mmCIF file of C-alpha atoms in Angstrom:
data_model
loop_
_atom_site.group_PDB
_atom_site.id
_atom_site.type_symbol
_atom_site.label_atom_id
_atom_site.label_comp_id
_atom_site.label_asym_id
_atom_site.label_seq_id
_atom_site.Cartn_x
_atom_site.Cartn_y
_atom_site.Cartn_z
ATOM 1 C CA MET A 29 -30.498 0.412 19.495
ATOM 2 C CA MET A 30 -28.423 1.072 16.483
ATOM 3 C CA TYR A 31 -24.877 1.839 17.503
ATOM 4 C CA LYS A 32 -22.138 3.423 15.363
ATOM 5 C CA LEU A 33 -19.411 1.096 16.528
ATOM 6 C CA SER A 34 -19.343 -2.533 17.880
ATOM 7 C CA ILE A 35 -16.167 -3.626 19.682
ATOM 8 C CA ILE A 36 -15.895 -7.352 19.407
ATOM 9 C CA ILE A 37 -13.679 -9.038 22.133
ATOM 10 C CA PRO A 38 -13.243 -12.873 22.053
ATOM 11 C CA VAL A 39 -12.520 -14.076 25.519
ATOM 12 C CA TYR A 40 -10.801 -17.329 26.456
ATOM 13 C CA ASN A 41 -9.084 -17.876 29.724
ATOM 14 C CA ALA A 42 -8.176 -14.168 30.136
ATOM 15 C CA GLU A 43 -8.877 -13.634 33.725
ATOM 16 C CA GLN A 44 -5.500 -12.067 34.256
ATOM 17 C CA TYR A 45 -5.951 -9.502 31.459
ATOM 18 C CA ILE A 46 -9.614 -8.744 30.865
ATOM 19 C CA ASP A 47 -9.802 -5.896 33.515
ATOM 20 C CA ASP A 48 -6.825 -4.088 31.762
ATOM 21 C CA CYS A 49 -8.468 -4.517 28.336
ATOM 22 C CA LEU A 50 -11.921 -3.354 29.435
ATOM 23 C CA ASN A 51 -10.679 -0.397 31.469
ATOM 24 C CA SER A 52 -8.790 1.002 28.451
ATOM 25 C CA ILE A 53 -12.025 0.868 26.598
ATOM 26 C CA ILE A 54 -14.550 1.929 29.149
ATOM 27 C CA SER A 55 -12.645 5.032 29.954
ATOM 28 C CA GLU A 56 -13.717 6.493 26.649
ATOM 29 C CA LEU A 57 -16.764 4.523 26.047
ATOM 30 C CA ASN A 58 -19.720 6.577 24.785
ATOM 31 C CA ALA A 59 -23.443 5.907 24.216
ATOM 32 C CA GLU A 60 -22.876 5.321 20.439
ATOM 33 C CA THR A 61 -20.592 2.254 21.091
ATOM 34 C CA GLU A 62 -21.405 -1.280 22.192
ATOM 35 C CA VAL A 63 -19.010 -3.782 23.492
ATOM 36 C CA LEU A 64 -19.535 -7.418 22.810
ATOM 37 C CA LEU A 65 -17.718 -9.874 25.273
ATOM 38 C CA LEU A 66 -17.865 -13.294 23.813
ATOM 39 C CA ASP A 67 -16.729 -15.986 26.195
ATOM 40 C CA ASP A 68 -15.340 -18.963 24.277
ATOM 41 C CA GLY A 69 -15.893 -21.577 26.873
ATOM 42 C CA SER A 70 -13.271 -20.236 29.311
ATOM 43 C CA LYS A 71 -12.134 -22.607 32.032
ATOM 44 C CA ASP A 72 -11.075 -19.823 34.418
ATOM 45 C CA SER A 73 -13.131 -16.962 35.946
ATOM 46 C CA SER A 74 -13.196 -14.820 32.786
ATOM 47 C CA LEU A 75 -16.871 -15.121 32.256
ATOM 48 C CA GLU A 76 -17.572 -14.180 35.849
ATOM 49 C CA LYS A 77 -15.362 -11.126 35.448
ATOM 50 C CA CYS A 78 -16.939 -10.177 32.272
ATOM 51 C CA ARG A 79 -20.462 -10.299 33.856
ATOM 52 C CA ARG A 80 -19.359 -7.521 36.273
ATOM 53 C CA TYR A 81 -19.049 -5.128 33.448
ATOM 54 C CA GLU A 82 -22.458 -5.911 31.980
ATOM 55 C CA ARG A 83 -24.735 -2.902 31.154
ATOM 56 C CA ALA A 84 -26.930 -1.588 28.404
ATOM 57 C CA ASN A 85 -24.099 -1.213 25.846
ATOM 58 C CA ILE A 86 -21.764 -3.874 27.313
ATOM 59 C CA ARG A 87 -23.169 -7.325 26.371
ATOM 60 C CA VAL A 88 -21.742 -10.715 27.601
ATOM 61 C CA LEU A 89 -22.419 -13.778 25.384
ATOM 62 C CA HIS A 90 -21.192 -17.360 26.158
ATOM 63 C CA HIS A 91 -20.706 -20.576 24.081
ATOM 64 C CA ASP A 92 -18.841 -23.708 24.301
ATOM 65 C CA ASN A 93 -15.244 -23.533 23.090
ATOM 66 C CA HIS A 94 -15.011 -23.255 19.267
ATOM 67 C CA GLY A 95 -11.975 -20.963 18.854
ATOM 68 C CA ALA A 96 -11.341 -17.318 17.982
ATOM 69 C CA SER A 97 -12.691 -17.481 14.341
ATOM 70 C CA TYR A 98 -16.075 -18.889 15.387
ATOM 71 C CA THR A 99 -16.197 -16.318 18.210
ATOM 72 C CA ARG A 100 -15.297 -13.305 16.104
ATOM 73 C CA ASN A 101 -17.871 -14.458 13.399
ATOM 74 C CA ARG A 102 -20.611 -14.705 16.157
ATOM 75 C CA GLY A 103 -19.534 -11.176 17.339
ATOM 76 C CA ILE A 104 -20.117 -9.851 13.791
ATOM 77 C CA ALA A 105 -23.535 -11.606 13.592
ATOM 78 C CA GLU A 106 -24.691 -10.265 17.020
ATOM 79 C CA SER A 107 -23.427 -6.759 16.514
ATOM 80 C CA THR A 108 -25.523 -3.829 15.572
ATOM 81 C CA GLY A 109 -22.860 -1.225 14.965
ATOM 82 C CA GLN A 110 -22.335 0.595 11.599
ATOM 83 C CA TYR A 111 -18.695 -0.443 12.036
ATOM 84 C CA VAL A 112 -17.030 -3.335 13.857
ATOM 85 C CA MET A 113 -13.647 -3.242 15.669
ATOM 86 C CA PHE A 114 -11.849 -6.371 16.966
ATOM 87 C CA VAL A 115 -9.847 -6.250 20.212
ATOM 88 C CA ASP A 116 -8.124 -9.315 21.915
ATOM 89 C CA ALA A 117 -8.878 -9.790 25.631
ATOM 90 C CA ASP A 118 -5.239 -9.564 26.737
ATOM 91 C CA ASP A 119 -4.529 -6.361 24.767
ATOM 92 C CA VAL A 120 -5.385 -2.709 25.377
ATOM 93 C CA LEU A 121 -6.607 0.417 23.469
ATOM 94 C CA LEU A 122 -4.504 3.543 23.745
ATOM 95 C CA GLN A 123 -5.816 6.798 25.178
ATOM 96 C CA GLY A 124 -7.618 8.762 22.436
ATOM 97 C CA TRP A 125 -8.865 5.752 20.587
ATOM 98 C CA GLN A 126 -12.577 6.991 20.666
ATOM 99 C CA GLU A 127 -11.772 10.264 19.013
ATOM 100 C CA ALA A 128 -9.591 8.659 16.353
ATOM 101 C CA VAL A 129 -12.199 6.120 15.451
ATOM 102 C CA PHE A 130 -15.281 8.300 15.577
ATOM 103 C CA SER A 131 -13.697 10.974 13.439
ATOM 104 C CA ASN A 132 -13.620 8.354 10.628
ATOM 105 C CA ILE A 133 -16.929 6.720 11.104
ATOM 106 C CA GLY A 134 -19.560 7.951 8.601
ATOM 107 C CA ARG A 135 -17.053 8.712 5.839
ATOM 108 C CA SER A 136 -18.350 5.886 3.642
ATOM 109 C CA PHE A 137 -15.182 3.730 3.842
ATOM 110 C CA ASP A 138 -15.478 -0.083 3.970
ATOM 111 C CA ILE A 139 -12.289 -0.374 5.915
ATOM 112 C CA VAL A 140 -10.223 2.128 7.833
ATOM 113 C CA TYR A 141 -6.602 1.265 8.803
ATOM 114 C CA PHE A 142 -4.951 2.832 11.829
ATOM 115 C CA SER A 143 -1.157 2.918 12.494
ATOM 116 C CA GLY A 144 1.220 5.558 13.716
ATOM 117 C CA LYS A 145 3.504 5.166 10.772
ATOM 118 C CA LEU A 146 1.140 4.556 7.796
ATOM 119 C CA ASP A 147 2.450 6.053 4.666
ATOM 120 C CA LYS A 148 0.034 7.241 1.916
ATOM 121 C CA LYS A 149 2.370 5.903 -0.705
ATOM 122 C CA ASN A 150 1.229 2.459 0.503
ATOM 123 C CA LYS A 151 -2.298 3.236 0.168
ATOM 124 C CA ASN A 152 -3.084 0.639 -2.590
ATOM 125 C CA ILE A 153 -4.236 -2.955 -2.564
ATOM 126 C CA LYS A 154 -0.943 -4.492 -3.726
ATOM 127 C CA ALA A 155 0.950 -2.908 -0.822
ATOM 128 C CA ILE A 156 -1.661 -3.983 1.707
ATOM 129 C CA VAL A 157 -1.704 -7.545 0.458
ATOM 130 C CA ASP A 158 2.156 -7.586 0.629
ATOM 131 C CA GLY A 159 1.827 -6.391 4.191
ATOM 132 C CA ILE A 160 -0.750 -9.039 5.041
ATOM 133 C CA PHE A 161 1.601 -11.850 3.929
ATOM 134 C CA GLY A 162 4.671 -10.110 5.370
ATOM 135 C CA ILE A 163 6.298 -9.559 1.912
ATOM 136 C CA ARG A 164 6.800 -5.889 2.596
ATOM 137 C CA LYS A 165 8.765 -5.178 5.704
ATOM 138 C CA GLU A 166 7.627 -1.547 6.474
ATOM 139 C CA ASN A 167 6.690 -1.409 10.098
ATOM 140 C CA ALA A 168 3.222 -0.006 9.566
ATOM 141 C CA LEU A 169 2.289 -2.720 7.078
ATOM 142 C CA LYS A 170 2.909 -5.422 9.632
ATOM 143 C CA THR A 171 -0.322 -4.683 11.255
ATOM 144 C CA MET A 172 -2.254 -5.605 7.936
ATOM 145 C CA ALA A 173 -2.624 -9.294 8.702
ATOM 146 C CA SER A 174 -4.129 -8.881 12.136
ATOM 147 C CA PRO A 175 -7.778 -7.978 12.790
ATOM 148 C CA TRP A 176 -6.853 -5.288 15.207
ATOM 149 C CA SER A 177 -6.064 -1.556 14.381
ATOM 150 C CA LYS A 178 -8.934 -1.391 11.823
ATOM 151 C CA ILE A 179 -12.577 -0.822 11.599
ATOM 152 C CA PHE A 180 -14.753 -2.525 9.144
ATOM 153 C CA ASN A 181 -18.243 -1.598 7.809
ATOM 154 C CA ARG A 182 -20.536 -4.227 9.053
ATOM 155 C CA ASN A 183 -22.926 -4.246 6.073
ATOM 156 C CA PHE A 184 -19.884 -4.468 3.818
ATOM 157 C CA LEU A 185 -18.725 -7.674 5.609
ATOM 158 C CA ASN A 186 -22.258 -9.193 5.646
ATOM 159 C CA ILE A 187 -23.100 -8.396 1.976
ATOM 160 C CA ASN A 188 -19.837 -10.027 0.904
ATOM 161 C CA ARG A 189 -20.083 -12.856 3.335
ATOM 162 C CA ILE A 190 -16.446 -12.144 4.602
ATOM 163 C CA ALA A 191 -15.865 -14.120 7.824
ATOM 164 C CA PHE A 192 -13.071 -15.940 9.585
ATOM 165 C CA ASP A 193 -12.470 -19.546 8.510
ATOM 166 C CA SER A 194 -13.065 -21.780 11.453
ATOM 167 C CA ASN A 195 -11.332 -24.627 9.628
ATOM 168 C CA LEU A 196 -7.981 -22.804 9.888
ATOM 169 C CA ILE A 197 -5.838 -22.687 13.128
ATOM 170 C CA ASN A 198 -3.176 -20.362 11.541
ATOM 171 C CA GLY A 199 -3.588 -17.600 9.008
ATOM 172 C CA GLU A 200 -7.358 -17.109 9.249
ATOM 173 C CA ASP A 201 -6.760 -13.419 10.221
ATOM 174 C CA ALA A 202 -4.686 -12.908 7.099
ATOM 175 C CA LEU A 203 -7.277 -14.564 4.759
ATOM 176 C CA PHE A 204 -10.053 -12.417 6.408
ATOM 177 C CA ASN A 205 -8.123 -9.278 5.560
ATOM 178 C CA LEU A 206 -7.071 -10.386 2.138
ATOM 179 C CA GLU A 207 -10.729 -11.085 1.134
ATOM 180 C CA ALA A 208 -11.794 -7.806 2.773
ATOM 181 C CA VAL A 209 -9.339 -5.541 0.949
ATOM 182 C CA ILE A 210 -9.832 -7.343 -2.277
ATOM 183 C CA LYS A 211 -13.580 -6.887 -2.164
ATOM 184 C CA CYS A 212 -13.778 -3.472 -0.670
ATOM 185 C CA ARG A 213 -14.952 -0.382 -2.627
ATOM 186 C CA SER A 214 -12.938 2.092 -0.644
ATOM 187 C CA PHE A 215 -10.479 2.259 2.288
ATOM 188 C CA GLU A 216 -8.679 4.928 4.216
ATOM 189 C CA PHE A 217 -5.339 5.212 6.090
ATOM 190 C CA VAL A 218 -5.274 7.085 9.360
ATOM 191 C CA THR A 219 -1.867 7.932 10.841
ATOM 192 C CA ARG A 220 -2.841 7.314 14.410
ATOM 193 C CA SER A 221 -2.049 4.351 16.791
ATOM 194 C CA LEU A 222 -4.934 2.800 18.735
ATOM 195 C CA TYR A 223 -3.622 -0.523 20.017
ATOM 196 C CA LYS A 224 -1.182 -2.072 22.326
ATOM 197 C CA TYR A 225 -0.349 -5.708 21.701
ATOM 198 C CA ARG A 226 0.607 -7.957 24.631
ATOM 199 C CA ILE A 227 3.582 -10.287 23.831
ATOM 200 C CA HIS A 228 3.837 -13.283 26.095
ATOM 201 C CA ASN A 229 7.203 -14.688 26.906
ATOM 202 C CA SER A 230 5.993 -18.115 27.964
ATOM 203 C CA SER A 231 7.193 -20.854 25.591
ATOM 204 C CA SER A 232 3.693 -22.477 25.851
ATOM 205 C CA THR A 233 2.162 -19.581 23.827
ATOM 206 C CA LYS A 234 3.019 -21.456 20.571
ATOM 207 C CA THR A 235 2.492 -25.271 20.808
ATOM 208 C CA PHE A 236 1.978 -28.025 18.162
ATOM 209 C CA ASN A 237 -1.571 -28.627 17.033
ATOM 210 C CA PRO A 238 -2.066 -31.818 14.941
ATOM 211 C CA ARG A 239 -4.548 -29.787 12.761
ATOM 212 C CA PHE A 240 -1.727 -27.551 11.497
ATOM 213 C CA TYR A 241 -0.787 -29.628 8.450
ATOM 214 C CA LYS A 242 -4.294 -29.736 6.925
ATOM 215 C CA SER A 243 -5.033 -26.118 7.963
ATOM 216 C CA ASN A 244 -1.752 -25.042 6.325
ATOM 217 C CA LEU A 245 -2.590 -26.685 2.875
ATOM 218 C CA LEU A 246 -6.046 -25.273 3.093
ATOM 219 C CA PHE A 247 -4.775 -21.806 3.752
ATOM 220 C CA LEU A 248 -2.393 -21.922 0.732
ATOM 221 C CA GLN A 249 -5.276 -23.082 -1.517
ATOM 222 C CA ARG A 250 -7.584 -20.316 -0.192
ATOM 223 C CA GLU A 251 -4.900 -17.665 -0.598
ATOM 224 C CA GLU A 252 -4.350 -18.513 -4.257
ATOM 225 C CA LYS A 253 -8.080 -18.911 -4.989
ATOM 226 C CA LEU A 254 -8.918 -15.529 -3.528
ATOM 227 C CA MET A 255 -6.014 -13.729 -5.349
ATOM 228 C CA SER A 256 -6.723 -15.538 -8.717
ATOM 229 C CA GLU A 257 -10.453 -15.028 -8.700
ATOM 230 C CA SER A 258 -10.172 -11.260 -7.800
ATOM 231 C CA GLY A 259 -8.625 -10.546 -11.266
ATOM 232 C CA GLN A 260 -6.374 -7.861 -9.527
ATOM 233 C CA PHE A 261 -3.021 -9.768 -9.603
ATOM 234 C CA ALA A 262 -0.717 -11.001 -12.276
ATOM 235 C CA LYS A 263 0.304 -14.587 -12.211
ATOM 236 C CA ASN A 264 3.844 -13.779 -11.189
ATOM 237 C CA GLU A 265 2.464 -11.772 -8.200
ATOM 238 C CA ILE A 266 0.257 -14.706 -7.223
ATOM 239 C CA ASP A 267 3.196 -17.164 -7.518
ATOM 240 C CA TYR A 268 5.479 -14.962 -5.497
ATOM 241 C CA ALA A 269 2.898 -14.656 -2.663
ATOM 242 C CA ILE A 270 2.229 -18.411 -2.463
ATOM 243 C CA ASN A 271 6.039 -19.150 -2.557
ATOM 244 C CA PHE A 272 6.484 -16.632 0.238
ATOM 245 C CA SER A 273 3.676 -18.131 2.298
ATOM 246 C CA PHE A 274 4.627 -21.692 1.766
ATOM 247 C CA SER A 275 8.289 -21.035 2.582
ATOM 248 C CA TYR A 276 7.362 -19.368 5.845
ATOM 249 C CA SER A 277 4.883 -22.206 6.611
ATOM 250 C CA VAL A 278 7.729 -24.744 6.345
ATOM 251 C CA TYR A 279 9.674 -22.705 8.870
ATOM 252 C CA LEU A 280 6.701 -22.462 11.174
ATOM 253 C CA TYR A 281 5.791 -26.087 10.841
ATOM 254 C CA LEU A 282 9.357 -27.039 11.912
ATOM 255 C CA PHE A 283 9.153 -24.758 14.900
ATOM 256 C CA LEU A 284 5.871 -26.295 16.020
ATOM 257 C CA ILE A 285 7.122 -29.947 15.406
ATOM 258 C CA SER A 286 10.139 -29.141 17.578
ATOM 259 C CA ARG A 287 7.748 -28.556 20.426
ATOM 260 C CA ILE A 288 6.549 -32.178 20.344
ATOM 261 C CA ARG A 289 7.967 -34.319 23.176
ATOM 262 C CA ASN A 290 6.840 -37.702 21.936
ATOM 263 C CA ARG A 291 9.528 -38.969 19.447
ATOM 264 C CA LYS A 292 7.222 -41.232 17.570
ATOM 265 C CA GLU A 293 4.691 -38.346 17.215
ATOM 266 C CA LYS A 294 7.523 -35.958 15.953
ATOM 267 C CA THR A 295 8.761 -38.525 13.411
ATOM 268 C CA GLN A 296 5.221 -38.929 11.996
ATOM 269 C CA GLU A 297 4.743 -35.130 11.621
ATOM 270 C CA MET A 298 8.135 -34.818 9.934
ATOM 271 C CA LYS A 299 6.990 -37.352 7.374
ATOM 272 C CA LYS A 300 4.239 -35.018 6.409
ATOM 273 C CA MET A 301 6.751 -32.528 5.270
ATOM 274 C CA HIS A 302 7.446 -34.846 2.319
ATOM 275 C CA SER A 303 3.830 -35.779 1.563
ATOM 276 C CA LYS A 304 2.515 -35.479 -1.975
ATOM 277 C CA SER A 305 0.677 -32.380 -1.148
ATOM 278 C CA MET A 306 3.782 -30.683 0.295
ATOM 279 C CA ASN A 307 6.047 -31.905 -2.503
ATOM 280 C CA GLN A 308 3.932 -30.241 -5.107
ATOM 281 C CA TYR A 309 4.893 -26.927 -3.614
ATOM 282 C CA PHE A 310 8.554 -27.809 -3.356
ATOM 283 C CA LEU A 311 8.520 -28.868 -7.038
ATOM 284 C CA ARG A 312 6.629 -25.700 -7.950
ATOM 285 C CA PHE A 313 9.061 -23.624 -5.989
ATOM 286 C CA PRO A 314 12.493 -25.226 -5.939
ATOM 287 C CA THR A 315 13.857 -21.924 -4.492
ATOM 288 C CA THR A 316 12.365 -19.758 -1.821
ATOM 289 C CA VAL A 317 11.781 -16.009 -2.323
ATOM 290 C CA HIS A 318 11.566 -15.369 1.309
ATOM 291 C CA PRO A 319 14.446 -13.006 2.374
ATOM 292 C CA GLU A 320 14.983 -14.293 5.831
ATOM 293 C CA LYS A 321 17.987 -16.619 6.366
ATOM 294 C CA VAL A 322 16.308 -18.688 8.928
ATOM 295 C CA VAL A 323 13.467 -19.391 6.578
ATOM 296 C CA GLN A 324 15.762 -20.043 3.579
ATOM 297 C CA ILE A 325 17.933 -22.462 5.541
ATOM 298 C CA SER A 326 14.752 -24.376 6.977
ATOM 299 C CA TYR A 327 13.402 -24.487 3.464
ATOM 300 C CA LYS A 328 16.615 -25.967 1.927
ATOM 301 C CA LEU A 329 17.039 -28.564 4.663
ATOM 302 C CA ILE A 330 13.523 -29.904 4.344
ATOM 303 C CA GLU A 331 13.818 -29.795 0.582
ATOM 304 C CA GLN A 332 16.995 -31.828 0.629
ATOM 305 C CA ARG A 333 15.293 -34.198 3.244
ATOM 306 C CA LYS A 334 17.765 -33.382 5.935
ATOM 307 C CA ASP A 335 15.283 -33.635 8.689
ATOM 308 C CA SER A 336 17.487 -34.252 11.618
ATOM 309 C CA GLN A 337 19.644 -31.183 10.757
ATOM 310 C CA ALA A 338 16.444 -29.110 10.239
ATOM 311 C CA LEU A 339 15.248 -29.989 13.768
ATOM 312 C CA ILE A 340 18.552 -29.303 15.403
ATOM 313 C CA PHE A 341 18.603 -25.985 13.621
ATOM 314 C CA THR A 342 15.186 -25.080 14.805
ATOM 315 C CA ASP A 343 15.995 -26.128 18.344
ATOM 316 C CA CYS A 344 18.949 -23.686 18.388
ATOM 317 C CA LEU A 345 16.677 -20.955 17.090
ATOM 318 C CA ASN A 346 14.087 -21.550 19.822
ATOM 319 C CA SER A 347 16.761 -21.234 22.530
ATOM 320 C CA VAL A 348 18.047 -17.967 21.176
ATOM 321 C CA ARG A 349 14.587 -16.727 20.651
ATOM 322 C CA ASN A 350 13.595 -17.416 24.328
ATOM 323 C CA ILE A 351 16.753 -15.830 25.666
ATOM 324 C CA ARG A 352 16.204 -12.654 23.616
ATOM 325 C CA ASN A 353 12.555 -12.278 24.709
ATOM 326 C CA ARG A 354 13.474 -12.846 28.407
ATOM 327 C CA PHE A 355 16.216 -10.194 28.013
ATOM 328 C CA ARG A 356 13.850 -7.718 26.337
ATOM 329 C CA SER A 357 11.303 -7.917 29.220
ATOM 330 C CA GLY A 358 13.449 -8.684 32.199
ATOM 331 C CA LYS A 359 11.537 -10.933 34.547
ATOM 332 C CA ASN A 360 8.120 -10.059 33.290
ATOM 333 C CA GLU A 361 5.830 -12.761 31.789
ATOM 334 C CA TYR A 362 4.754 -10.335 29.055
ATOM 335 C CA TYR A 363 5.393 -6.949 27.561
ATOM 336 C CA PHE A 364 3.455 -4.543 25.390
ATOM 337 C CA ILE A 365 4.261 -3.262 21.952
ATOM 338 C CA GLU A 366 2.372 -0.468 20.473
ATOM 339 C CA MET A 367 0.959 -0.995 17.065
ATOM 340 C CA VAL A 368 2.978 1.833 15.510
ATOM 341 C CA ASP A 369 6.232 0.213 14.648
ATOM 342 C CA CYS A 370 5.022 -3.108 15.848
ATOM 343 C CA LYS A 371 7.104 -6.197 15.777
ATOM 344 C CA ILE A 372 4.853 -9.188 16.542
ATOM 345 C CA LYS A 373 6.487 -12.381 17.867
#
């Protein structure tokens, strides 16, 4: 059967949340929508829970653990809908999602963006790209980097071979959205919120991965290549975007390194901050364009090779962040933020 919409849900160790996620979808599920639950080698009871929901238009697929990018790509390949929509297994859709989505299916757009505070003045590729990389701080544009709160024409994705890069562990969603908006023929803004994003307070939600260094360099290279080859951006716009992304990656890399317990391993990772590949960006961008003070300070400390001070600074920030998140949600392990004026942490 050919469906109008395919909802793709990567599932990995989501036994605590998958019921909430699926109940928010099934309450409005119609015969023109299929749900693909793709278990990415979960080690808990996620797969068994998913099986309980199986029916004609709810399919459960399983494979060994390969990560979210591989899983979303498989979802695109297995789907039959005219449009695809991505939902994470620990998030939920808001009441009224079906009406909002189906009122925009069949209008010949390659991409439809949903957010409660979308402004038509930002309905241009430059504003969307700025939103993807966090350059523009309008609340509605903060959803641009994520795969959620959007529907994509499946044929458009397939014809243009747009997919999530499995070689990346950070920023793969941003590059997917960058390539999509650059190559799309038409898109639409819908001032309607569909999505609730679950923010976890556990400090383990962001941990160091030794693949980050190479992944980050690959991300920067792909970002520049996509923007340059599109012919839609001036050199100064590309330089600004790369500067912005690199600056934030230095801050993020420091944050992840600060999570390493082993001193020797931490020292080895800090040395990579001053590798030839990293230095070429520091030489190219002696000053960061990023407006946030924490990023500016981190950037300057690493550029000046004040690594010890940089780690102390990052540790202090981590402590403040943990206290702030705990205060926001009381004793809860998580809290929801609606993708309207969403502030993702």
